[in-house]
mmCIF file of C-alpha atoms in Angstrom:
data_model
loop_
_atom_site.group_PDB
_atom_site.id
_atom_site.type_symbol
_atom_site.label_atom_id
_atom_site.label_comp_id
_atom_site.label_asym_id
_atom_site.label_seq_id
_atom_site.Cartn_x
_atom_site.Cartn_y
_atom_site.Cartn_z
ATOM 1 C CA MET A 1 9.697 83.614 27.013
ATOM 2 C CA LYS A 2 10.511 81.390 29.906
ATOM 3 C CA ARG A 3 6.866 80.769 30.603
ATOM 4 C CA LYS A 4 6.196 80.036 26.944
ATOM 5 C CA ARG A 5 9.082 77.547 26.871
ATOM 6 C CA ILE A 6 7.741 75.750 29.940
ATOM 7 C CA ILE A 7 4.313 75.475 28.324
ATOM 8 C CA MET A 8 5.840 74.002 25.138
ATOM 9 C CA ILE A 9 7.873 71.475 27.116
ATOM 10 C CA GLY A 10 4.750 70.466 29.034
ATOM 11 C CA VAL A 11 2.772 70.004 25.830
ATOM 12 C CA ALA A 12 5.591 67.889 24.373
ATOM 13 C CA VAL A 13 5.705 65.726 27.505
ATOM 14 C CA ILE A 14 1.953 65.241 27.348
ATOM 15 C CA LEU A 15 2.106 64.288 23.662
ATOM 16 C CA VAL A 16 4.945 61.827 24.194
ATOM 17 C CA GLY A 17 3.202 60.308 27.180
ATOM 18 C CA GLY A 18 -0.038 60.029 25.225
ATOM 19 C CA LEU A 19 1.696 58.373 22.323
ATOM 20 C CA GLY A 20 3.430 55.963 24.673
ATOM 21 C CA ILE A 21 0.148 55.086 26.359
ATOM 22 C CA TRP A 22 -1.545 54.661 22.958
ATOM 23 C CA PHE A 23 1.276 52.478 21.639
ATOM 24 C CA PHE A 24 1.303 50.323 24.783
ATOM 25 C CA ALA A 25 -2.467 49.948 24.712
ATOM 26 C CA ARG A 26 -2.419 49.027 21.037
ATOM 27 C CA HIS A 27 0.444 46.579 21.478
ATOM 28 C CA HIS A 28 -1.232 45.017 24.491
ATOM 29 C CA LYS A 29 -4.527 44.746 22.620
ATOM 30 C CA SER A 30 -2.782 43.189 19.608
ATOM 31 C CA ALA A 31 -0.983 40.723 21.837
ATOM 32 C CA ALA A 32 -4.278 39.791 23.478
ATOM 33 C CA ARG A 33 -5.780 39.017 20.084
ATOM 34 C CA SER A 34 -3.071 36.496 19.121
ATOM 35 C CA ILE A 35 -0.456 34.130 20.483
ATOM 36 C CA LYS A 36 3.098 34.110 19.229
ATOM 37 C CA ILE A 37 5.259 31.029 19.637
ATOM 38 C CA TYR A 38 8.590 30.183 18.072
ATOM 39 C CA GLY A 39 9.906 27.076 16.393
ATOM 40 C CA ASN A 40 11.657 25.599 13.378
ATOM 41 C CA ILE A 41 10.499 24.168 10.077
ATOM 42 C CA ASP A 42 10.384 20.390 9.808
ATOM 43 C CA ILE A 43 9.511 18.143 6.866
ATOM 44 C CA ARG A 44 8.605 14.535 6.271
ATOM 45 C CA GLN A 45 10.470 12.188 3.969
ATOM 46 C CA VAL A 46 9.554 9.230 1.781
ATOM 47 C CA GLU A 47 12.053 6.526 0.853
ATOM 48 C CA LEU A 48 11.211 5.040 -2.553
ATOM 49 C CA ALA A 49 12.221 1.408 -3.099
ATOM 50 C CA PHE A 50 11.358 -1.368 -5.551
ATOM 51 C CA ASP A 51 9.030 -4.145 -4.379
ATOM 52 C CA ASP A 52 11.266 -6.841 -5.904
ATOM 53 C CA THR A 53 14.928 -7.659 -6.296
ATOM 54 C CA GLY A 54 16.667 -6.899 -9.576
ATOM 55 C CA ARG A 55 19.268 -4.831 -11.388
ATOM 56 C CA ILE A 56 18.497 -1.133 -11.912
ATOM 57 C CA GLN A 57 18.404 -0.286 -15.599
ATOM 58 C CA ARG A 58 17.554 3.427 -15.623
ATOM 59 C CA LEU A 59 17.012 6.416 -13.318
ATOM 60 C CA THR A 60 15.087 9.410 -14.632
ATOM 61 C CA VAL A 61 15.520 12.075 -11.913
ATOM 62 C CA GLU A 62 18.428 13.756 -10.148
ATOM 63 C CA GLU A 63 18.851 15.272 -6.711
ATOM 64 C CA GLY A 64 16.932 18.528 -6.491
ATOM 65 C CA ASP A 65 14.331 17.568 -9.114
ATOM 66 C CA ARG A 66 10.688 18.088 -8.218
ATOM 67 C CA VAL A 67 8.454 15.031 -8.506
ATOM 68 C CA ARG A 68 4.722 14.485 -8.482
ATOM 69 C CA PRO A 69 2.626 11.363 -7.805
ATOM 70 C CA GLY A 70 2.806 8.893 -10.678
ATOM 71 C CA LEU A 71 6.046 10.231 -12.165
ATOM 72 C CA LEU A 72 8.365 7.440 -13.387
ATOM 73 C CA VAL A 73 11.662 7.778 -11.497
ATOM 74 C CA ALA A 74 13.427 4.431 -12.044
ATOM 75 C CA GLU A 75 13.244 1.170 -14.004
ATOM 76 C CA MET A 76 14.525 -2.323 -13.296
ATOM 77 C CA ASP A 77 15.695 -4.831 -15.940
ATOM 78 C CA PRO A 78 12.372 -6.530 -16.883
ATOM 79 C CA VAL A 79 13.579 -9.591 -18.891
ATOM 80 C CA ARG A 80 13.378 -12.107 -16.054
ATOM 81 C CA PHE A 81 9.913 -10.887 -15.069
ATOM 82 C CA GLN A 82 8.677 -11.035 -18.678
ATOM 83 C CA ASP A 83 9.757 -14.693 -18.871
ATOM 84 C CA ALA A 84 7.852 -15.414 -15.665
ATOM 85 C CA VAL A 85 4.720 -13.890 -17.217
ATOM 86 C CA LEU A 86 5.045 -16.114 -20.310
ATOM 87 C CA LYS A 87 5.415 -19.216 -18.132
ATOM 88 C CA ALA A 88 2.422 -18.297 -15.999
ATOM 89 C CA ARG A 89 0.256 -17.668 -19.062
ATOM 90 C CA ALA A 90 1.151 -21.099 -20.471
ATOM 91 C CA GLN A 91 0.185 -22.747 -17.172
ATOM 92 C CA VAL A 92 -3.159 -20.945 -17.214
ATOM 93 C CA ALA A 93 -3.823 -22.141 -20.764
ATOM 94 C CA GLN A 94 -2.932 -25.715 -19.780
ATOM 95 C CA GLN A 95 -5.255 -25.745 -16.774
ATOM 96 C CA ARG A 96 -8.083 -24.252 -18.821
ATOM 97 C CA GLN A 97 -7.813 -27.116 -21.295
ATOM 98 C CA ILE A 98 -7.844 -29.693 -18.495
ATOM 99 C CA LEU A 99 -10.961 -28.149 -16.991
ATOM 100 C CA ALA A 100 -12.640 -27.889 -20.397
ATOM 101 C CA ARG A 101 -11.982 -31.601 -21.008
ATOM 102 C CA LEU A 102 -13.549 -32.542 -17.697
ATOM 103 C CA LEU A 103 -16.569 -30.300 -18.241
ATOM 104 C CA ALA A 104 -17.142 -31.731 -21.719
ATOM 105 C CA GLY A 105 -17.371 -35.252 -20.281
ATOM 106 C CA SER A 106 -16.852 -38.447 -22.263
ATOM 107 C CA ARG A 107 -16.851 -38.270 -26.038
ATOM 108 C CA PRO A 108 -19.492 -40.316 -27.923
ATOM 109 C CA GLU A 109 -16.737 -42.463 -29.385
ATOM 110 C CA GLU A 110 -15.545 -43.388 -25.883
ATOM 111 C CA ILE A 111 -19.038 -44.477 -24.880
ATOM 112 C CA ILE A 112 -19.395 -46.544 -28.075
ATOM 113 C CA ALA A 113 -16.045 -48.215 -27.373
ATOM 114 C CA ALA A 114 -17.110 -48.979 -23.787
ATOM 115 C CA ARG A 115 -20.369 -50.542 -25.033
ATOM 116 C CA ALA A 116 -18.405 -52.671 -27.502
ATOM 117 C CA LYS A 117 -16.147 -53.946 -24.713
ATOM 118 C CA VAL A 118 -19.196 -54.868 -22.657
ATOM 119 C CA ALA A 119 -20.651 -56.752 -25.623
ATOM 120 C CA GLY A 120 -17.398 -58.638 -26.184
ATOM 121 C CA ALA A 121 -17.066 -59.459 -22.493
ATOM 122 C CA THR A 122 -20.666 -60.729 -22.461
ATOM 123 C CA THR A 123 -19.930 -63.063 -25.365
ATOM 124 C CA ASP A 124 -16.769 -64.375 -23.683
ATOM 125 C CA TRP A 125 -18.640 -65.017 -20.435
ATOM 126 C CA ARG A 126 -21.473 -66.880 -22.146
ATOM 127 C CA ASN A 127 -18.975 -68.973 -24.094
ATOM 128 C CA ALA A 128 -17.141 -69.796 -20.859
ATOM 129 C CA GLN A 129 -20.453 -70.822 -19.299
ATOM 130 C CA LEU A 130 -21.258 -73.213 -22.176
ATOM 131 C CA THR A 131 -17.771 -74.711 -22.036
ATOM 132 C CA TYR A 132 -18.039 -75.328 -18.295
ATOM 133 C CA HIS A 133 -21.478 -76.966 -18.511
ATOM 134 C CA ARG A 134 -20.385 -79.262 -21.365
ATOM 135 C CA LEU A 135 -17.295 -80.410 -19.498
ATOM 136 C CA ALA A 136 -19.246 -80.881 -16.288
ATOM 137 C CA ALA A 137 -21.687 -83.195 -18.137
ATOM 138 C CA LEU A 138 -18.841 -85.217 -19.608
ATOM 139 C CA LEU A 139 -17.206 -85.547 -16.196
ATOM 140 C CA ALA A 140 -19.980 -87.870 -15.045
ATOM 141 C CA SER A 141 -19.131 -90.305 -17.874
ATOM 142 C CA HIS A 142 -15.427 -89.966 -17.108
ATOM 143 C CA TYR A 143 -14.674 -88.524 -20.573
ATOM 144 C CA VAL A 144 -12.798 -85.505 -19.081
ATOM 145 C CA SER A 145 -10.665 -85.001 -16.046
ATOM 146 C CA HIS A 146 -11.531 -83.007 -12.967
ATOM 147 C CA GLN A 147 -8.687 -80.583 -13.838
ATOM 148 C CA ALA A 148 -10.318 -79.691 -17.152
ATOM 149 C CA VAL A 149 -13.613 -78.955 -15.402
ATOM 150 C CA ASP A 150 -11.874 -76.835 -12.775
ATOM 151 C CA ASN A 151 -10.090 -74.862 -15.504
ATOM 152 C CA ALA A 152 -13.360 -74.230 -17.279
ATOM 153 C CA ALA A 153 -14.931 -73.020 -14.005
ATOM 154 C CA ARG A 154 -12.082 -70.585 -13.399
ATOM 155 C CA ALA A 155 -12.307 -69.323 -16.987
ATOM 156 C CA MET A 156 -16.035 -68.724 -16.523
ATOM 157 C CA GLN A 157 -15.434 -66.760 -13.289
ATOM 158 C CA ALA A 158 -12.694 -64.690 -14.934
ATOM 159 C CA ALA A 159 -14.929 -63.846 -17.890
ATOM 160 C CA ARG A 160 -17.679 -62.806 -15.487
ATOM 161 C CA ALA A 161 -15.264 -60.489 -13.604
ATOM 162 C CA VAL A 162 -14.127 -58.893 -16.855
ATOM 163 C CA LEU A 163 -17.753 -58.332 -17.840
ATOM 164 C CA ARG A 164 -18.500 -56.608 -14.521
ATOM 165 C CA ALA A 165 -15.450 -54.325 -14.907
ATOM 166 C CA ASP A 166 -16.423 -53.386 -18.462
ATOM 167 C CA ARG A 167 -19.982 -52.613 -17.360
ATOM 168 C CA GLN A 168 -18.699 -50.277 -14.632
ATOM 169 C CA ALA A 169 -16.401 -48.583 -17.143
ATOM 170 C CA LEU A 170 -19.405 -48.018 -19.385
ATOM 171 C CA ILE A 171 -21.350 -46.452 -16.500
ATOM 172 C CA LEU A 172 -18.420 -44.120 -15.713
ATOM 173 C CA ALA A 173 -18.113 -43.147 -19.371
ATOM 174 C CA ILE A 174 -21.814 -42.268 -19.477
ATOM 175 C CA LYS A 175 -21.727 -40.295 -16.191
ATOM 176 C CA GLY A 176 -18.546 -38.407 -17.090
ATOM 177 C CA PRO A 177 -15.900 -37.009 -14.676
ATOM 178 C CA ARG A 178 -16.529 -36.821 -10.943
ATOM 179 C CA LYS A 179 -17.563 -33.448 -9.506
ATOM 180 C CA GLU A 180 -14.564 -33.601 -7.189
ATOM 181 C CA ASP A 181 -12.231 -33.870 -10.192
ATOM 182 C CA ILE A 182 -13.916 -30.863 -11.780
ATOM 183 C CA ALA A 183 -13.601 -28.887 -8.525
ATOM 184 C CA ALA A 184 -9.914 -29.790 -8.278
ATOM 185 C CA ALA A 185 -9.364 -28.667 -11.883
ATOM 186 C CA ARG A 186 -11.122 -25.357 -11.136
ATOM 187 C CA ALA A 187 -8.901 -24.849 -8.092
ATOM 188 C CA ALA A 188 -5.777 -25.614 -10.119
ATOM 189 C CA LEU A 189 -6.897 -23.065 -12.713
ATOM 190 C CA GLY A 190 -7.394 -20.497 -9.937
ATOM 191 C CA VAL A 191 -3.870 -21.148 -8.683
ATOM 192 C CA ALA A 192 -2.481 -20.705 -12.192
ATOM 193 C CA GLN A 193 -4.425 -17.461 -12.657
ATOM 194 C CA GLY A 194 -3.134 -16.194 -9.305
ATOM 195 C CA ASN A 195 0.425 -16.967 -10.356
ATOM 196 C CA LEU A 196 -0.151 -15.060 -13.586
ATOM 197 C CA ALA A 197 -1.554 -12.055 -11.709
ATOM 198 C CA LEU A 198 1.474 -12.101 -9.401
ATOM 199 C CA ALA A 199 3.859 -12.332 -12.353
ATOM 200 C CA LEU A 200 2.136 -9.384 -14.043
ATOM 201 C CA ARG A 201 2.303 -7.404 -10.780
ATOM 202 C CA GLU A 202 6.003 -8.119 -10.441
ATOM 203 C CA LEU A 203 6.557 -7.052 -14.052
ATOM 204 C CA THR A 204 4.699 -3.795 -13.350
ATOM 205 C CA ASP A 205 6.808 -3.284 -10.228
ATOM 206 C CA THR A 206 9.953 -3.095 -12.356
ATOM 207 C CA LYS A 207 8.943 0.546 -12.812
ATOM 208 C CA LEU A 208 9.251 2.796 -9.763
ATOM 209 C CA TYR A 209 6.921 5.790 -9.495
ATOM 210 C CA ALA A 210 6.874 8.771 -7.143
ATOM 211 C CA THR A 211 4.115 8.533 -4.556
ATOM 212 C CA ALA A 212 3.826 12.179 -3.481
ATOM 213 C CA ASP A 213 4.737 15.747 -4.364
ATOM 214 C CA GLY A 214 8.219 16.637 -3.218
ATOM 215 C CA VAL A 215 11.861 17.158 -4.067
ATOM 216 C CA VAL A 216 14.497 14.460 -4.606
ATOM 217 C CA GLU A 217 16.698 14.879 -1.564
ATOM 218 C CA ASN A 218 19.046 11.942 -2.044
ATOM 219 C CA ARG A 219 19.772 9.592 -4.973
ATOM 220 C CA ILE A 220 21.056 6.527 -3.179
ATOM 221 C CA LEU A 221 21.477 3.874 -5.905
ATOM 222 C CA GLU A 222 22.671 4.104 -9.501
ATOM 223 C CA PRO A 223 22.051 2.134 -12.730
ATOM 224 C CA GLY A 224 23.706 -1.272 -12.458
ATOM 225 C CA ASP A 225 23.133 -1.567 -8.712
ATOM 226 C CA ILE A 226 21.056 -4.444 -7.375
ATOM 227 C CA ALA A 227 17.867 -3.062 -5.827
ATOM 228 C CA THR A 228 15.946 -4.813 -3.057
ATOM 229 C CA PRO A 229 12.806 -3.888 -1.126
ATOM 230 C CA GLN A 230 15.047 -3.072 1.844
ATOM 231 C CA ALA A 231 17.315 -0.712 -0.146
ATOM 232 C CA PRO A 232 15.733 2.684 -1.002
ATOM 233 C CA VAL A 233 16.597 4.180 -4.374
ATOM 234 C CA PHE A 234 15.578 7.779 -3.593
ATOM 235 C CA THR A 235 14.728 9.897 -0.588
ATOM 236 C CA ILE A 236 11.913 12.347 -1.349
ATOM 237 C CA ALA A 237 11.428 15.421 0.850
ATOM 238 C CA LEU A 238 7.741 16.291 1.232
ATOM 239 C CA ASN A 239 8.018 20.078 1.347
ATOM 240 C CA ASN A 240 4.389 21.027 0.708
ATOM 241 C CA PRO A 241 2.970 21.352 3.241
ATOM 242 C CA VAL A 242 5.707 21.874 5.807
ATOM 243 C CA TRP A 243 5.185 22.129 9.525
ATOM 244 C CA ALA A 244 6.745 24.066 12.340
ATOM 245 C CA ARG A 245 7.573 22.397 15.632
ATOM 246 C CA ALA A 246 6.812 24.979 18.306
ATOM 247 C CA TYR A 247 5.876 25.002 21.979
ATOM 248 C CA VAL A 248 2.988 26.765 23.691
ATOM 249 C CA PRO A 249 3.165 27.618 27.405
ATOM 250 C CA GLU A 250 0.850 25.811 29.778
ATOM 251 C CA THR A 251 -0.922 29.078 30.568
ATOM 252 C CA GLN A 252 -1.957 29.464 26.894
ATOM 253 C CA LEU A 253 -2.776 25.816 26.205
ATOM 254 C CA ALA A 254 -6.540 26.160 26.584
ATOM 255 C CA ARG A 255 -6.618 28.814 23.838
ATOM 256 C CA VAL A 256 -4.941 26.637 21.167
ATOM 257 C CA VAL A 257 -6.854 23.795 19.523
ATOM 258 C CA PRO A 258 -6.305 21.803 16.313
ATOM 259 C CA GLY A 259 -7.957 23.409 13.315
ATOM 260 C CA MET A 260 -7.184 26.993 14.257
ATOM 261 C CA ARG A 261 -5.760 29.246 11.598
ATOM 262 C CA ALA A 262 -2.109 30.147 12.019
ATOM 263 C CA TYR A 263 0.478 32.225 10.191
ATOM 264 C CA LEU A 264 4.155 31.437 9.797
ATOM 265 C CA GLU A 265 6.591 34.335 9.621
ATOM 266 C CA ASN A 266 10.322 34.427 8.952
ATOM 267 C CA GLN A 267 12.755 37.326 9.084
ATOM 268 C CA ASP A 268 14.007 36.509 5.569
ATOM 269 C CA PHE A 269 10.501 37.338 4.281
ATOM 270 C CA PRO A 270 9.615 40.454 6.276
ATOM 271 C CA HIS A 271 6.529 41.298 4.235
ATOM 272 C CA LYS A 272 5.205 37.770 3.709
ATOM 273 C CA ARG A 273 3.008 35.556 5.840
ATOM 274 C CA PHE A 274 2.505 31.866 5.131
ATOM 275 C CA VAL A 275 -1.087 30.893 5.823
ATOM 276 C CA GLY A 276 -1.441 27.674 7.784
ATOM 277 C CA TRP A 277 -3.321 25.845 10.474
ATOM 278 C CA ILE A 278 -2.757 24.105 13.794
ATOM 279 C CA GLY A 279 -2.642 20.411 13.028
ATOM 280 C CA TYR A 280 -1.560 18.889 16.323
ATOM 281 C CA VAL A 281 -1.349 19.793 20.008
ATOM 282 C CA SER A 282 0.526 17.346 22.209
ATOM 283 C CA PRO A 283 -1.531 15.775 25.007
ATOM 284 C CA THR A 284 1.518 15.559 27.257
ATOM 285 C CA ALA A 285 3.606 18.319 28.781
ATOM 286 C CA GLU A 286 7.384 18.647 28.745
ATOM 287 C CA PHE A 287 9.933 21.042 30.142
ATOM 288 C CA THR A 288 11.136 23.952 28.024
ATOM 289 C CA PRO A 289 13.338 22.283 25.353
ATOM 290 C CA LYS A 290 16.242 24.749 25.315
ATOM 291 C CA ALA A 291 19.887 23.921 25.852
ATOM 292 C CA VAL A 292 20.688 27.098 27.759
ATOM 293 C CA GLU A 293 17.979 28.709 29.835
ATOM 294 C CA THR A 294 17.463 30.151 33.295
ATOM 295 C CA THR A 295 16.424 27.822 36.098
ATOM 296 C CA GLN A 296 13.025 29.499 36.255
ATOM 297 C CA LEU A 297 12.272 29.008 32.546
ATOM 298 C CA ARG A 298 13.611 25.465 32.471
ATOM 299 C CA SER A 299 11.058 24.500 35.099
ATOM 300 C CA GLN A 300 8.120 25.792 33.027
ATOM 301 C CA LEU A 301 5.901 23.243 31.289
ATOM 302 C CA VAL A 302 5.148 23.597 27.592
ATOM 303 C CA TYR A 303 3.196 21.585 25.027
ATOM 304 C CA GLN A 304 4.408 20.790 21.540
ATOM 305 C CA VAL A 305 2.359 22.295 18.705
ATOM 306 C CA ARG A 306 2.631 21.536 15.006
ATOM 307 C CA ALA A 307 1.603 24.371 12.733
ATOM 308 C CA TYR A 308 1.250 23.359 9.091
ATOM 309 C CA ALA A 309 1.546 25.715 6.129
ATOM 310 C CA CYS A 310 1.433 25.377 2.364
ATOM 311 C CA ASN A 311 4.823 25.836 0.723
ATOM 312 C CA PRO A 312 4.247 25.746 -3.059
ATOM 313 C CA THR A 313 7.415 27.666 -3.935
ATOM 314 C CA GLY A 314 9.681 25.850 -1.476
ATOM 315 C CA ALA A 315 10.554 29.067 0.341
ATOM 316 C CA LEU A 316 10.289 27.428 3.766
ATOM 317 C CA ARG A 317 13.151 24.988 4.250
ATOM 318 C CA LEU A 318 14.145 22.414 6.813
ATOM 319 C CA GLY A 319 15.413 23.930 10.068
ATOM 320 C CA MET A 320 14.388 27.499 9.215
ATOM 321 C CA PRO A 321 13.346 29.454 12.357
ATOM 322 C CA VAL A 322 9.809 30.806 12.199
ATOM 323 C CA THR A 323 7.334 32.688 14.330
ATOM 324 C CA VAL A 324 3.911 31.056 14.580
ATOM 325 C CA VAL A 325 1.151 33.631 15.013
ATOM 326 C CA ILE A 326 -2.173 32.174 16.163
ATOM 327 C CA PRO A 327 -5.103 34.642 15.959
ATOM 328 C CA LEU A 328 -7.558 34.305 18.816
ATOM 329 C CA ARG A 329 -10.600 35.815 17.099
ATOM 330 C CA LYS A 330 -13.530 33.452 16.938
ATOM 331 C CA SER A 331 -13.569 33.702 13.166
ATOM 332 C CA ALA A 332 -9.986 32.435 13.053
ATOM 333 C CA THR A 333 -11.026 28.853 13.850
ATOM 334 C CA HIS A 334 -12.364 26.778 10.979
ATOM 335 C CA THR A 335 -12.973 23.070 11.408
ATOM 336 C CA SER A 336 -12.266 22.545 7.709
ATOM 337 C CA LEU A 337 -8.661 23.594 8.235
ATOM 338 C CA ALA A 338 -7.955 20.480 10.258
ATOM 339 C CA GLY A 339 -8.251 18.366 7.115
ATOM 340 C CA HIS A 340 -6.642 20.929 4.819
ATOM 341 C CA ARG A 341 -4.372 19.770 2.024
ATOM 342 C CA CYS A 342 -2.161 21.840 -0.175
ATOM 343 C CA GLY A 343 -2.635 21.601 -3.912
ATOM 344 C CA PRO A 344 0.147 21.119 -6.465
#
């Protein structure tokens, strides 16, 4: 009996030792196939603000509401911006008419009137010439004074000047507007159209839309408040994807590259892994970022790593501690993961 008991104890010791060796070997092998680092969940935020200044008329979402790109979240009183659009449209219409008048040139009636003025001025000049020559002939016989002849000469010169001016006016009427005037009118029309486009843009900007998927974290302003581009109306938390800020030791740095697959684990979800990828590895080292640590560990260099993961249900929240598991199999690295984006 004693010998049999000794044999049984020996067999039990062998079995326990074998199991221990097998467990250690398996654990060591598993550890060699992956890297585990620890960190906390972080998120990015977007502050939504109007592009113009005005009074808020309506808000459509509350804190905690989920938003998607293009969702209307706030409106500003649009009356002042609508008036600006009406004014800008009237200025565009005015400048178009000015340009159209210049492009059309002189009307036939204007040219006919200019020709008539030239004909009248020609008649006046010829009559002034005849008057001057008659008086000049009479001056020799002393029938008229020198003053009368001088007056007739000045009248002839004045009639000739009027005729020249009317002829030039006729030429201008036939040629039409100058090309520089047309170019200036085109430029003025462009300015008016630009002002209209700006007024329409400002009217459109009285509506504020969400720019990304996320959750309303903070509703800062309320209806009746004056909004400005410097005053955000909402803070949107971008919670899909989220990322974990973790640190990899210097000895493992060469084995971690952006684009590698990674898994995020949390003790609150013991049977769930969040599939992700390594999006960033810091190029600079830093000391172990822990408030309380031994002198030996505080002197170790680590590199910051950001592991991204899709979070469609919002289970991963800001500050949540996670374990980042990075498989080291060759098949675990996919270059397409580096540009991965999570769907809605």
